[in-house]
Coordinates of C-alpha atoms in Angstrom, one line a residue:
X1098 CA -2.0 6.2 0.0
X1099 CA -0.3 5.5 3.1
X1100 CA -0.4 9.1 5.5
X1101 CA 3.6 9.7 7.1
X1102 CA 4.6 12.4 9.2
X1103 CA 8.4 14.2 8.8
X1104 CA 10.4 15.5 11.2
X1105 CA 12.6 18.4 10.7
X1106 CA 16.3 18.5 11.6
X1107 CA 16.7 21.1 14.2
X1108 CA 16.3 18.9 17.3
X1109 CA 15.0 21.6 19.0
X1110 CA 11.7 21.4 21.4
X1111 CA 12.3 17.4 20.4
X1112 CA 10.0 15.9 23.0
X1113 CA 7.3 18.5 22.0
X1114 CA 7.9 17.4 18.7
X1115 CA 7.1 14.1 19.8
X1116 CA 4.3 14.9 21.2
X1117 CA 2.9 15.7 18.5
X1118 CA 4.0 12.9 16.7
X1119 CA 1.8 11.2 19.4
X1120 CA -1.4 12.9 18.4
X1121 CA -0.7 12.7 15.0
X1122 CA -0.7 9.0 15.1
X1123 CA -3.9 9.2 17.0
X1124 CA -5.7 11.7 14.1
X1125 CA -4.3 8.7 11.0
X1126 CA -1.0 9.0 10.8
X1127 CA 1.1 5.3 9.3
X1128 CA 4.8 6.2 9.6
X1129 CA 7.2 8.7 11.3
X1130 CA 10.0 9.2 9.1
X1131 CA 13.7 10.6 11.2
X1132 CA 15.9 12.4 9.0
X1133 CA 20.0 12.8 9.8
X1134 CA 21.8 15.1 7.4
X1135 CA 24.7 16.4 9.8
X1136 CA 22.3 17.0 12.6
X1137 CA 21.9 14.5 15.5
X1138 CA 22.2 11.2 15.2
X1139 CA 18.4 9.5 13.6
X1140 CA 19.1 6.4 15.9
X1141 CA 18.6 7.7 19.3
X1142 CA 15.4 9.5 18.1
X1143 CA 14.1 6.8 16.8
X1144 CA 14.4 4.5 19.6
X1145 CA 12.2 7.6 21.8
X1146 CA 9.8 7.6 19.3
X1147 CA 9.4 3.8 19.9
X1148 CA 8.5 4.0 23.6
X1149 CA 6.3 6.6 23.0
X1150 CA 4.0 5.5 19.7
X1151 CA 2.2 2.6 19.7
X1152 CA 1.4 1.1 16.2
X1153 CA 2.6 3.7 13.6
X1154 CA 5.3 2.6 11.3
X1155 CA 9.2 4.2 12.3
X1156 CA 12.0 5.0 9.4
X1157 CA 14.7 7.0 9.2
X1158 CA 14.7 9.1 6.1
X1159 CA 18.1 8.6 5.6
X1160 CA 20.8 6.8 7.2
X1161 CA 24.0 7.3 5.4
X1162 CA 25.2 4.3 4.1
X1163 CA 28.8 6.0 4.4
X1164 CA 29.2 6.8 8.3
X1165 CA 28.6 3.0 9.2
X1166 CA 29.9 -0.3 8.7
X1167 CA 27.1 -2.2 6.3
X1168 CA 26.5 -4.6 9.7
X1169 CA 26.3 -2.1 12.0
X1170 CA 23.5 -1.0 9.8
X1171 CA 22.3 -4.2 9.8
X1172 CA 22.6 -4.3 13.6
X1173 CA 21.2 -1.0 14.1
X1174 CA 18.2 -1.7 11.4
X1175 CA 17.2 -5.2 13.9
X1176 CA 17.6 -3.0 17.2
X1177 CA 15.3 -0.3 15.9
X1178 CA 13.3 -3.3 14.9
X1179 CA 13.3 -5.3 18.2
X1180 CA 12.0 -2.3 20.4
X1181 CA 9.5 -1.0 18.1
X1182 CA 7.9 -4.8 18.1
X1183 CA 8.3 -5.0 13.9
X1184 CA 7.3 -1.9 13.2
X1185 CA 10.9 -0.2 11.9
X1186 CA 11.9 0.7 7.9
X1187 CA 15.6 0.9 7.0
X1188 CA 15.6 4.3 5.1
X1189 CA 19.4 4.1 3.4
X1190 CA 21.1 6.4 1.2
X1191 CA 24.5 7.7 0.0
X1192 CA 24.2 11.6 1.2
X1193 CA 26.5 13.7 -0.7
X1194 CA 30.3 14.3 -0.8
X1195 CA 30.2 17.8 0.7
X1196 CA 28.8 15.8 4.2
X1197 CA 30.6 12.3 3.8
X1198 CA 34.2 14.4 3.3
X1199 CA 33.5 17.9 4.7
X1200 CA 31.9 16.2 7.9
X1201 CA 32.5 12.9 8.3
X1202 CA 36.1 12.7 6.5
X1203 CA 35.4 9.3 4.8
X1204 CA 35.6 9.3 0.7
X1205 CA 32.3 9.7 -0.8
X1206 CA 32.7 6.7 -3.9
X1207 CA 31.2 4.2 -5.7
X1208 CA 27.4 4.9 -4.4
X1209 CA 25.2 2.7 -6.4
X1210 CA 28.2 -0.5 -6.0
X1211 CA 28.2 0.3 -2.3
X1212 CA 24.7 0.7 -1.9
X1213 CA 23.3 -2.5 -3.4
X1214 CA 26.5 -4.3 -1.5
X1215 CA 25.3 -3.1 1.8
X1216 CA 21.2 -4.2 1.2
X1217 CA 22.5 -7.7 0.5
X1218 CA 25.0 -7.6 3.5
X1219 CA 22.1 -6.5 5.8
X1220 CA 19.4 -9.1 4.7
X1221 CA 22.2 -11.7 5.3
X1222 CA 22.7 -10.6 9.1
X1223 CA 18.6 -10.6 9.4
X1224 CA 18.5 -13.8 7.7
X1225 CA 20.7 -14.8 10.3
X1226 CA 23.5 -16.2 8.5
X1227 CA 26.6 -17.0 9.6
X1228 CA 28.4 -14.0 7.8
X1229 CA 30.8 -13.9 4.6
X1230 CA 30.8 -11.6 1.9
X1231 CA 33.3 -11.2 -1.1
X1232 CA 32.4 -7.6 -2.9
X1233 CA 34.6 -5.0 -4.2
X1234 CA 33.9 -2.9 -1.6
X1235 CA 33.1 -4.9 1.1
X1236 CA 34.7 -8.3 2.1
X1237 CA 33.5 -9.8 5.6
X1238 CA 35.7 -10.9 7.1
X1239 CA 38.9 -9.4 6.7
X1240 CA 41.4 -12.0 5.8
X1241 CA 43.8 -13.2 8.5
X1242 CA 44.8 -15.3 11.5
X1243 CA 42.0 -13.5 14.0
X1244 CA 39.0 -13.1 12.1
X1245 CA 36.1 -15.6 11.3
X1246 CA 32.8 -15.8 9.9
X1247 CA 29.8 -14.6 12.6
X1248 CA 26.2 -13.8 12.4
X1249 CA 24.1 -12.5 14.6
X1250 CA 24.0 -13.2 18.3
X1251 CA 19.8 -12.2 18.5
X1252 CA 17.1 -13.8 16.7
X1253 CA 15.7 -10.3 14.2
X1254 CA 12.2 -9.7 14.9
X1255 CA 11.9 -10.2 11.6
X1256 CA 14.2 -11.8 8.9
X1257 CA 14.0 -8.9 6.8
X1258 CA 13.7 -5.1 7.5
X1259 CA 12.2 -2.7 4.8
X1260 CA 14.5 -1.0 3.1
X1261 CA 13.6 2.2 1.7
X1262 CA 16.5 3.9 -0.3
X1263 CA 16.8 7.5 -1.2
X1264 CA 17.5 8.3 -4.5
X1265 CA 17.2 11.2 -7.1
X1266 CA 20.0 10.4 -10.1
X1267 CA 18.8 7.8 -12.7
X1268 CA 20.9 5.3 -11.6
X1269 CA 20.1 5.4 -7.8
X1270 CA 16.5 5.1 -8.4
X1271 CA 16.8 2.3 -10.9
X1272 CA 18.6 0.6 -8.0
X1273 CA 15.8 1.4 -5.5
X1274 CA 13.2 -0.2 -8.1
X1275 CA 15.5 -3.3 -8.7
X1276 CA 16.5 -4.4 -4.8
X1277 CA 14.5 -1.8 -2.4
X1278 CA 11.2 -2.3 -0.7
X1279 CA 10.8 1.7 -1.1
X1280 CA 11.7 5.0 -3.2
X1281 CA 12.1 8.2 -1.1
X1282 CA 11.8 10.6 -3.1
X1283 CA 12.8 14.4 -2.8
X1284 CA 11.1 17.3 -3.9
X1285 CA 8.6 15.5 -6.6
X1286 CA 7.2 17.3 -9.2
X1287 CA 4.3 15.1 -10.1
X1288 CA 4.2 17.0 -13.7
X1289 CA 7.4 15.9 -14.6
X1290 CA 7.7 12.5 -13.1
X1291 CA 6.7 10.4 -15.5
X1292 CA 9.6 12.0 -17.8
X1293 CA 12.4 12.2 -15.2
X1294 CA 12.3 9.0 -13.6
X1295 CA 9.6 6.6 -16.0
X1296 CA 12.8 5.4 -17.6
X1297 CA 14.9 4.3 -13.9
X1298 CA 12.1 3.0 -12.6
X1299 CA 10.6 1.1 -15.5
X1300 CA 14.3 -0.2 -16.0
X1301 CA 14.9 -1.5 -12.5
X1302 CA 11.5 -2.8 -11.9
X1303 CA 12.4 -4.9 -15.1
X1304 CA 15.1 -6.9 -12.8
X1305 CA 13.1 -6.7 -9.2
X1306 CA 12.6 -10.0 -7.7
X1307 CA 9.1 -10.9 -7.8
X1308 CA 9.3 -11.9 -4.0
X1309 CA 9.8 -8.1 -3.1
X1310 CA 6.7 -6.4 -3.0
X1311 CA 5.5 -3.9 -5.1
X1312 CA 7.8 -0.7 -5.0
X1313 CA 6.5 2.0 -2.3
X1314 CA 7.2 5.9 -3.6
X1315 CA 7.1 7.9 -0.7
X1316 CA 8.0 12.1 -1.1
X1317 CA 7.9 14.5 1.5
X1318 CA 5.1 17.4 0.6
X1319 CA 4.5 20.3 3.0
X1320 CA 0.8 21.2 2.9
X1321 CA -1.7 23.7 4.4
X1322 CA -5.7 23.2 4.4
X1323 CA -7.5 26.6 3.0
X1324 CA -6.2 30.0 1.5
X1325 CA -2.4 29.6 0.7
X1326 CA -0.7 32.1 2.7
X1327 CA 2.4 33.3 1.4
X1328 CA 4.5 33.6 4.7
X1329 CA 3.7 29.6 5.7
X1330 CA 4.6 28.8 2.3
X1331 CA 7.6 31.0 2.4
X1332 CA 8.8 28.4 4.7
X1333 CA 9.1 25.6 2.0
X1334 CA 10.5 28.5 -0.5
X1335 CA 13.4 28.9 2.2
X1336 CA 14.1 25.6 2.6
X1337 CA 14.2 25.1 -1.3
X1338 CA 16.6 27.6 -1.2
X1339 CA 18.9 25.8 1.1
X1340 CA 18.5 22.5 -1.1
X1341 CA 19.4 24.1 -4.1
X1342 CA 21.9 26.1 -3.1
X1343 CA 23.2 25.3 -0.4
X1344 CA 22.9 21.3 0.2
X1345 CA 26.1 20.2 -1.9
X1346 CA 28.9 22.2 -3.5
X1347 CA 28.8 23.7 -7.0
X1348 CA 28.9 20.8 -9.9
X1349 CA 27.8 18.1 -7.1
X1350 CA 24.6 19.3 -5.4
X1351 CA 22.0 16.0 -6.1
X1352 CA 18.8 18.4 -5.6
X1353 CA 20.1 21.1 -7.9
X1354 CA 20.5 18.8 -10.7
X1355 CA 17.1 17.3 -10.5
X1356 CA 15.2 20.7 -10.7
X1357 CA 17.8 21.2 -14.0
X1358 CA 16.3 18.1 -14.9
X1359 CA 12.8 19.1 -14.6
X1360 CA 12.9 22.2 -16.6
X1361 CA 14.5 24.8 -14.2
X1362 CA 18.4 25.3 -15.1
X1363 CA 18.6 29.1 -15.4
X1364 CA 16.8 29.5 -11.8
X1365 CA 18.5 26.8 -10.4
X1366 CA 21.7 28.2 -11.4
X1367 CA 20.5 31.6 -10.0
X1368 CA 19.7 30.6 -7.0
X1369 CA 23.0 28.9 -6.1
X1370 CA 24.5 31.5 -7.5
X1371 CA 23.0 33.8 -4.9
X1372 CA 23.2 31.3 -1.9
X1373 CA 26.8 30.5 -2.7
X1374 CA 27.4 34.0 -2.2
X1375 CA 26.1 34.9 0.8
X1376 CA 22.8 36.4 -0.3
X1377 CA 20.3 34.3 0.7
X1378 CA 17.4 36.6 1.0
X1379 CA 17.9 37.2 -2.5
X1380 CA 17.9 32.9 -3.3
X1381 CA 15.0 32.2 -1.8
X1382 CA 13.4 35.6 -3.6
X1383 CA 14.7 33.5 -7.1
X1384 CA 13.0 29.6 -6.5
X1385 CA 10.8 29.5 -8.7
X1386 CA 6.7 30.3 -7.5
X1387 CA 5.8 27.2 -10.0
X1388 CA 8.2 24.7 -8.7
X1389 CA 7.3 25.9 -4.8
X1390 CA 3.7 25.5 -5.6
X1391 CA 4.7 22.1 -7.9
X1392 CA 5.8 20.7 -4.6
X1393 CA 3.5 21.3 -2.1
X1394 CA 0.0 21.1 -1.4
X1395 CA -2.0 24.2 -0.6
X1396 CA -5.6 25.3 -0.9
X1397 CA -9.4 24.0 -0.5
X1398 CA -10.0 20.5 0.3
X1399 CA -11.0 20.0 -3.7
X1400 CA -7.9 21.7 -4.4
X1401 CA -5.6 19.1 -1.6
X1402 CA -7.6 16.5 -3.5
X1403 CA -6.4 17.4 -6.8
X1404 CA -2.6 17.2 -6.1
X1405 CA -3.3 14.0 -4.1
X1406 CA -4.6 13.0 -7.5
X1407 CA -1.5 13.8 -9.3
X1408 CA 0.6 12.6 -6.7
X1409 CA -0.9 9.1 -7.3
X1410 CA -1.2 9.2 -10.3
X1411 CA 3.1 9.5 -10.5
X1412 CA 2.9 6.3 -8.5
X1413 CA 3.7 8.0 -5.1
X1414 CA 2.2 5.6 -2.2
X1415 CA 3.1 7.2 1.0
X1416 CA 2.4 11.2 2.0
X1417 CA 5.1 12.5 4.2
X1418 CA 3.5 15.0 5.1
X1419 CA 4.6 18.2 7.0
X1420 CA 2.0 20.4 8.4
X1421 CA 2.5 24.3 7.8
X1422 CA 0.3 25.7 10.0
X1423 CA 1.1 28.3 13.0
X1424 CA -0.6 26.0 16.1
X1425 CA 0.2 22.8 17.0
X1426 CA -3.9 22.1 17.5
X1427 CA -4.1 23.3 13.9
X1428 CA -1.4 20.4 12.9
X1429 CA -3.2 18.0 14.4
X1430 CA -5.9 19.1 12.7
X1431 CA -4.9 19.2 9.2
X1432 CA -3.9 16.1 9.4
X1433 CA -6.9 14.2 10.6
X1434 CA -8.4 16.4 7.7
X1435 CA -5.6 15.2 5.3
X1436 CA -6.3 11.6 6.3
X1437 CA -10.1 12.2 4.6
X1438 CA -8.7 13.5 1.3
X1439 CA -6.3 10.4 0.6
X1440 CA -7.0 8.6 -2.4

Protein backbone atom coordinates (compact mmCIF):
# COMPACT_ATOMS: atom_id res chain seq x y z
CA UNK A 1 0.00 0.00 0.00
CA UNK A 2 1.32 3.08 -1.38
CA UNK A 3 1.62 6.06 1.77
CA UNK A 4 0.06 9.74 0.26
CA UNK A 5 -0.23 12.78 2.09
CA UNK A 6 -3.52 15.33 1.66
CA UNK A 7 -3.66 18.77 1.73
CA UNK A 8 -6.44 20.66 3.11
CA UNK A 9 -8.22 23.55 1.22
CA UNK A 10 -7.69 26.59 3.27
CA UNK A 11 -4.54 27.85 1.71
CA UNK A 12 -3.54 29.21 4.75
CA UNK A 13 0.18 28.97 6.33
CA UNK A 14 0.70 27.19 2.54
CA UNK A 15 4.46 27.29 2.48
CA UNK A 16 4.48 25.80 6.10
CA UNK A 17 2.30 23.41 4.84
CA UNK A 18 4.75 22.61 2.42
CA UNK A 19 7.21 22.26 4.62
CA UNK A 20 5.85 19.70 5.97
CA UNK A 21 5.10 18.09 2.97
CA UNK A 22 8.99 18.17 2.66
CA UNK A 23 9.64 16.15 5.75
CA UNK A 24 6.93 13.95 5.14
CA UNK A 25 8.45 12.82 1.98
CA UNK A 26 11.68 12.38 3.83
CA UNK A 27 9.82 10.08 6.91
CA UNK A 28 7.97 7.65 3.52
CA UNK A 29 5.69 9.48 2.10
CA UNK A 30 4.79 8.40 -2.16
CA UNK A 31 2.35 11.11 -3.32
CA UNK A 32 1.09 14.58 -2.41
CA UNK A 33 -2.41 14.81 -3.46
CA UNK A 34 -3.74 18.99 -4.17
CA UNK A 35 -7.33 19.31 -3.75
CA UNK A 36 -9.53 22.45 -5.57
CA UNK A 37 -13.13 22.51 -4.59
CA UNK A 38 -13.84 26.45 -4.94
CA UNK A 39 -10.67 27.35 -3.09
CA UNK A 40 -7.47 28.34 -4.97
CA UNK A 41 -6.57 27.11 -8.01
CA UNK A 42 -4.60 23.17 -7.51
CA UNK A 43 -2.32 24.17 -10.46
CA UNK A 44 -0.17 26.80 -9.01
CA UNK A 45 0.28 24.69 -5.92
CA UNK A 46 1.23 22.03 -7.47
CA UNK A 47 3.90 23.50 -9.60
CA UNK A 48 5.49 24.85 -5.79
CA UNK A 49 5.30 21.60 -4.52
CA UNK A 50 7.43 20.49 -7.61
CA UNK A 51 10.42 22.73 -6.88
CA UNK A 52 10.44 21.90 -3.53
CA UNK A 53 10.01 17.80 -3.36
CA UNK A 54 12.29 15.69 -4.93
CA UNK A 55 10.99 12.16 -5.82
CA UNK A 56 7.37 11.84 -4.32
CA UNK A 57 4.59 11.37 -6.60
CA UNK A 58 2.20 14.99 -7.28
CA UNK A 59 -1.74 14.79 -8.14
CA UNK A 60 -4.39 16.86 -7.83
CA UNK A 61 -7.30 15.37 -6.00
CA UNK A 62 -9.53 16.83 -8.24
CA UNK A 63 -9.41 18.97 -11.15
CA UNK A 64 -12.85 19.72 -12.45
CA UNK A 65 -13.32 18.40 -15.62
CA UNK A 66 -16.02 21.37 -16.01
CA UNK A 67 -13.91 24.70 -15.52
CA UNK A 68 -11.42 23.68 -18.38
CA UNK A 69 -11.31 23.02 -21.94
CA UNK A 70 -10.43 18.91 -22.13
CA UNK A 71 -6.81 20.26 -23.85
CA UNK A 72 -6.11 22.69 -21.54
CA UNK A 73 -6.33 19.80 -19.16
CA UNK A 74 -4.28 17.97 -21.29
CA UNK A 75 -1.87 20.89 -21.47
CA UNK A 76 -1.92 21.56 -17.88
CA UNK A 77 -1.65 17.63 -16.96
CA UNK A 78 2.10 17.63 -19.45
CA UNK A 79 3.17 21.06 -17.70
CA UNK A 80 2.65 19.67 -14.29
CA UNK A 81 4.33 16.72 -15.76
CA UNK A 82 7.36 18.43 -17.46
CA UNK A 83 8.58 20.32 -14.19
CA UNK A 84 8.05 17.65 -11.81
CA UNK A 85 10.48 15.31 -14.24
CA UNK A 86 7.51 12.47 -14.68
CA UNK A 87 6.41 12.40 -11.44
CA UNK A 88 2.61 14.14 -11.97
CA UNK A 89 -1.09 12.10 -11.77
CA UNK A 90 -4.08 13.76 -13.51
CA UNK A 91 -6.71 13.48 -10.59
CA UNK A 92 -10.12 14.39 -12.82
CA UNK A 93 -13.54 14.57 -11.77
CA UNK A 94 -16.99 16.12 -12.45
CA UNK A 95 -17.50 18.21 -8.89
CA UNK A 96 -21.04 18.87 -8.36
CA UNK A 97 -23.72 21.31 -9.81
CA UNK A 98 -23.99 23.51 -6.72
CA UNK A 99 -19.98 24.59 -7.65
CA UNK A 100 -19.99 24.13 -11.54
CA UNK A 101 -23.33 26.62 -11.63
CA UNK A 102 -23.33 28.36 -8.30
CA UNK A 103 -19.49 29.27 -8.90
CA UNK A 104 -18.29 28.78 -11.97
CA UNK A 105 -21.71 29.51 -14.02
CA UNK A 106 -21.11 26.69 -16.57
CA UNK A 107 -23.98 23.80 -16.80
CA UNK A 108 -23.21 20.89 -14.74
CA UNK A 109 -24.36 17.85 -17.60
CA UNK A 110 -23.68 14.77 -18.99
CA UNK A 111 -20.70 13.66 -16.39
CA UNK A 112 -19.81 10.22 -17.11
CA UNK A 113 -20.20 11.12 -21.40
CA UNK A 114 -17.96 14.13 -20.69
CA UNK A 115 -15.72 12.48 -18.53
CA UNK A 116 -14.61 9.45 -20.55
CA UNK A 117 -14.57 12.15 -23.75
CA UNK A 118 -12.02 14.28 -22.04
CA UNK A 119 -9.54 11.02 -20.89
CA UNK A 120 -9.42 10.13 -24.53
CA UNK A 121 -9.03 13.80 -25.73
CA UNK A 122 -6.02 14.19 -23.27
CA UNK A 123 -4.11 10.89 -24.11
CA UNK A 124 -4.40 12.07 -27.78
CA UNK A 125 -2.51 15.50 -26.99
CA UNK A 126 0.17 13.37 -24.88
CA UNK A 127 0.37 10.94 -27.58
CA UNK A 128 1.09 13.77 -29.51
CA UNK A 129 -1.28 13.65 -32.16
CA UNK A 130 -2.17 16.02 -34.50
CA UNK A 131 -5.61 16.72 -32.88
CA UNK A 132 -9.37 15.86 -34.13
CA UNK A 133 -12.08 14.70 -32.10
CA UNK A 134 -15.83 14.08 -33.16
CA UNK A 135 -17.91 13.42 -29.64
CA UNK A 136 -21.23 14.71 -28.59
CA UNK A 137 -19.81 16.97 -26.39
CA UNK A 138 -16.71 17.76 -27.66
CA UNK A 139 -15.66 18.30 -31.36
CA UNK A 140 -12.01 19.59 -31.96
CA UNK A 141 -11.88 21.64 -34.04
CA UNK A 142 -14.71 23.70 -34.35
CA UNK A 143 -15.87 23.67 -37.98
CA UNK A 144 -15.06 26.64 -40.10
CA UNK A 145 -12.80 28.65 -42.42
CA UNK A 146 -10.12 29.51 -39.35
CA UNK A 147 -9.63 26.52 -37.52
CA UNK A 148 -7.42 23.28 -38.14
CA UNK A 149 -6.25 20.21 -36.65
CA UNK A 150 -3.00 20.85 -34.03
CA UNK A 151 -1.22 18.90 -31.53
CA UNK A 152 1.05 19.66 -29.23
CA UNK A 153 3.94 22.08 -29.72
CA UNK A 154 6.26 20.13 -26.65
CA UNK A 155 7.31 16.65 -26.64
CA UNK A 156 5.18 15.21 -23.02
CA UNK A 157 7.55 13.88 -20.64
CA UNK A 158 5.64 11.12 -21.01
CA UNK A 159 3.05 9.97 -23.68
CA UNK A 160 0.66 9.26 -21.09
CA UNK A 161 -0.22 10.87 -17.61
CA UNK A 162 -2.04 8.87 -14.80
CA UNK A 163 -5.32 9.54 -14.57
CA UNK A 164 -6.89 9.12 -11.45
CA UNK A 165 -10.76 9.90 -11.51
CA UNK A 166 -12.93 10.72 -8.62
CA UNK A 167 -15.91 8.99 -8.30
CA UNK A 168 -18.71 7.86 -5.82
CA UNK A 169 -22.15 7.04 -7.92
CA UNK A 170 -22.17 3.51 -9.57
CA UNK A 171 -21.73 4.74 -12.79
CA UNK A 172 -18.71 7.07 -12.24
CA UNK A 173 -16.75 4.44 -10.61
CA UNK A 174 -17.57 1.79 -13.25
CA UNK A 175 -15.98 4.40 -15.57
CA UNK A 176 -12.88 4.87 -13.39
CA UNK A 177 -12.42 0.92 -13.44
CA UNK A 178 -13.02 0.75 -17.28
CA UNK A 179 -10.59 3.79 -18.70
CA UNK A 180 -8.68 5.28 -15.40
CA UNK A 181 -5.30 4.42 -14.09
CA UNK A 182 -6.92 5.23 -10.43
CA UNK A 183 -10.23 5.35 -8.16
CA UNK A 184 -10.24 8.27 -5.64
CA UNK A 185 -12.31 7.43 -3.40
CA UNK A 186 -14.29 9.51 -0.67
CA UNK A 187 -15.06 8.74 2.71
CA UNK A 188 -14.67 4.63 2.35
CA UNK A 189 -16.27 2.55 4.54
CA UNK A 190 -14.23 -0.62 4.15
CA UNK A 191 -17.32 -2.61 5.77
CA UNK A 192 -19.55 -1.79 3.22
CA UNK A 193 -17.36 -1.63 0.12
CA UNK A 194 -17.60 -4.71 -1.18
CA UNK A 195 -21.52 -4.17 -1.35
CA UNK A 196 -21.58 -0.60 -2.59
CA UNK A 197 -19.20 -0.51 -5.28
CA UNK A 198 -18.26 -4.65 -5.90
CA UNK A 199 -20.85 -4.34 -8.65
CA UNK A 200 -19.21 -0.83 -10.56
CA UNK A 201 -16.09 -1.96 -10.20
CA UNK A 202 -16.37 -5.60 -11.12
CA UNK A 203 -18.50 -4.29 -14.15
CA UNK A 204 -15.92 -1.77 -15.56
CA UNK A 205 -12.94 -3.82 -14.88
CA UNK A 206 -14.89 -6.29 -17.24
CA UNK A 207 -14.20 -3.72 -20.21
CA UNK A 208 -10.62 -2.18 -18.98
CA UNK A 209 -8.00 -2.52 -21.57
CA UNK A 210 -5.54 -4.98 -20.49
CA UNK A 211 -2.70 -2.38 -21.38
CA UNK A 212 -3.87 -0.19 -18.41
CA UNK A 213 -2.57 -1.32 -15.33
CA UNK A 214 -4.17 -2.68 -12.58
CA UNK A 215 -6.78 -0.22 -11.04
CA UNK A 216 -5.17 1.97 -8.04
CA UNK A 217 -8.04 2.73 -5.07
CA UNK A 218 -6.79 5.52 -3.23
CA UNK A 219 -9.20 7.17 -0.16
CA UNK A 220 -8.34 9.85 2.02
CA UNK A 221 -8.32 8.46 5.94
CA UNK A 222 -7.45 10.84 8.74
CA UNK A 223 -5.58 8.90 11.45
CA UNK A 224 -3.98 9.38 14.88
CA UNK A 225 -1.32 6.96 16.56
CA UNK A 226 -2.48 5.94 20.35
CA UNK A 227 -5.58 6.81 22.55
CA UNK A 228 -8.37 8.32 20.30
CA UNK A 229 -9.01 11.69 21.55
CA UNK A 230 -12.30 12.92 20.99
CA UNK A 231 -11.51 16.70 20.16
CA UNK A 232 -8.75 15.56 17.19
CA UNK A 233 -11.32 13.32 16.00
CA UNK A 234 -13.89 15.96 16.27
CA UNK A 235 -12.15 17.45 13.51
CA UNK A 236 -13.07 14.68 10.89
CA UNK A 237 -16.76 14.65 12.59
CA UNK A 238 -16.81 18.52 11.51
CA UNK A 239 -15.76 18.08 8.32
CA UNK A 240 -18.25 15.12 7.76
CA UNK A 241 -20.66 17.42 8.67
CA UNK A 242 -19.83 19.89 5.97
CA UNK A 243 -19.74 16.91 3.32
CA UNK A 244 -22.95 15.80 4.14
CA UNK A 245 -24.67 18.67 4.55
CA UNK A 246 -23.29 21.17 3.33
CA UNK A 247 -21.20 20.05 0.06
CA UNK A 248 -24.13 20.05 -2.54
CA UNK A 249 -27.72 21.19 -2.30
CA UNK A 250 -30.68 19.10 -1.05
CA UNK A 251 -31.59 15.98 -3.70
CA UNK A 252 -27.92 16.51 -5.33
CA UNK A 253 -25.27 16.22 -2.68
CA UNK A 254 -22.84 13.10 -4.13
CA UNK A 255 -21.39 12.38 -0.39
CA UNK A 256 -24.89 12.36 1.19
CA UNK A 257 -26.07 9.80 -1.01
CA UNK A 258 -23.29 7.40 -0.59
CA UNK A 259 -23.58 7.28 3.37
CA UNK A 260 -27.58 6.63 2.38
CA UNK A 261 -26.09 4.04 0.42
CA UNK A 262 -24.11 2.51 3.16
CA UNK A 263 -26.78 2.16 5.67
CA UNK A 264 -27.09 5.69 7.12
CA UNK A 265 -30.36 7.52 5.54
CA UNK A 266 -32.13 8.70 8.68
CA UNK A 267 -28.74 10.42 10.01
CA UNK A 268 -27.77 11.62 6.86
CA UNK A 269 -31.02 13.20 6.33
CA UNK A 270 -30.62 14.69 9.97
CA UNK A 271 -27.67 16.08 9.48
CA UNK A 272 -28.51 18.11 6.37
CA UNK A 273 -31.32 18.81 7.78
CA UNK A 274 -29.62 20.67 10.61
CA UNK A 275 -26.70 22.07 8.45
CA UNK A 276 -29.07 23.38 5.84
CA UNK A 277 -30.56 25.27 8.58
CA UNK A 278 -28.02 26.97 10.00
CA UNK A 279 -27.33 24.76 12.97
CA UNK A 280 -24.26 23.33 12.53
CA UNK A 281 -23.16 22.63 15.98
CA UNK A 282 -26.11 20.57 16.15
CA UNK A 283 -24.94 18.51 12.51
CA UNK A 284 -21.85 17.64 13.39
CA UNK A 285 -23.38 16.57 17.16
CA UNK A 286 -25.78 14.02 14.58
CA UNK A 287 -22.74 12.14 12.16
CA UNK A 288 -22.90 9.18 13.23
CA UNK A 289 -19.85 7.90 16.03
CA UNK A 290 -19.75 4.53 13.77
CA UNK A 291 -19.40 6.07 10.38
CA UNK A 292 -16.67 8.78 12.02
CA UNK A 293 -14.83 5.86 13.47
CA UNK A 294 -15.64 3.65 9.98
CA UNK A 295 -13.57 6.26 8.26
CA UNK A 296 -10.72 6.91 10.00
CA UNK A 297 -7.96 5.27 11.73
CA UNK A 298 -7.38 5.71 15.37
CA UNK A 299 -5.81 3.80 18.23
CA UNK A 300 -2.68 1.37 19.10
CA UNK A 301 -0.34 0.42 16.41
CA UNK A 302 -2.26 -3.26 16.40
CA UNK A 303 -5.31 -1.36 16.25
CA UNK A 304 -3.85 1.18 12.93
CA UNK A 305 -2.87 -2.33 11.67
CA UNK A 306 -6.23 -3.71 11.81
CA UNK A 307 -8.06 -1.05 9.66
CA UNK A 308 -5.04 -1.06 7.24
CA UNK A 309 -6.12 -4.61 7.02
CA UNK A 310 -9.58 -3.91 6.08
CA UNK A 311 -8.68 -1.09 4.03
CA UNK A 312 -6.75 -3.66 1.77
CA UNK A 313 -8.66 -6.03 1.98
CA UNK A 314 -11.54 -3.47 0.04
CA UNK A 315 -8.82 -3.25 -2.58
CA UNK A 316 -7.69 0.33 -1.51
CA UNK A 317 -3.85 0.68 -2.70
CA UNK A 318 -2.85 4.14 -1.82
CA UNK A 319 -3.31 5.83 2.04
CA UNK A 320 -3.96 9.43 1.80
CA UNK A 321 -3.31 10.07 4.78
CA UNK A 322 -4.04 13.17 6.99
CA UNK A 323 -2.26 13.35 10.22
CA UNK A 324 -4.51 14.56 13.35
CA UNK A 325 -2.16 15.40 15.66
CA UNK A 326 -1.61 18.93 17.55
CA UNK A 327 2.45 19.37 16.49
CA UNK A 328 3.82 19.43 13.38
CA UNK A 329 6.94 17.22 14.90
CA UNK A 330 4.15 14.87 15.93
CA UNK A 331 2.90 14.74 12.10
CA UNK A 332 5.94 13.90 10.96
CA UNK A 333 6.06 11.42 13.24
CA UNK A 334 3.05 9.48 12.80
CA UNK A 335 3.75 9.24 9.66
CA UNK A 336 7.17 7.62 9.57
CA UNK A 337 5.30 5.42 12.18
CA UNK A 338 2.34 4.87 9.64
CA UNK A 339 4.87 3.97 6.93
CA UNK A 340 5.84 0.62 9.44
CA UNK A 341 2.27 -0.45 9.73
CA UNK A 342 1.42 -0.60 5.83
CA UNK A 343 0.51 -3.81 4.61
Amino acid sequence: MRLGIQLGYSGEGFAEAVDEVVEFEEAGADLVVVPEAYSFDAVSQLGYLAARTCAMDLASGVMQLYTRTPTLTAMTAAGLDYVSGGRFNLGLGASGPQVIEGFHGVRYDAPVARTREIVEICRRVWRRETLTFDGPHYRIPLPGDYAKPLKIINHPVRPRVPILLAAMGPRNVALAAEIAEGWQALWLDPRSAGRVFGESLADGRSRRDPALPPLDVSVPVPFVIGDPDPALLGRHRAQLALYLGGMGARGRNFSNDLVRRYGYAEAATRVQDLYLSGRRAEAIAAVPDDLVAATSLAGRPDDIRRGLDALAAAGVTTLLASPLATTRADRVKQIAELRTLLP
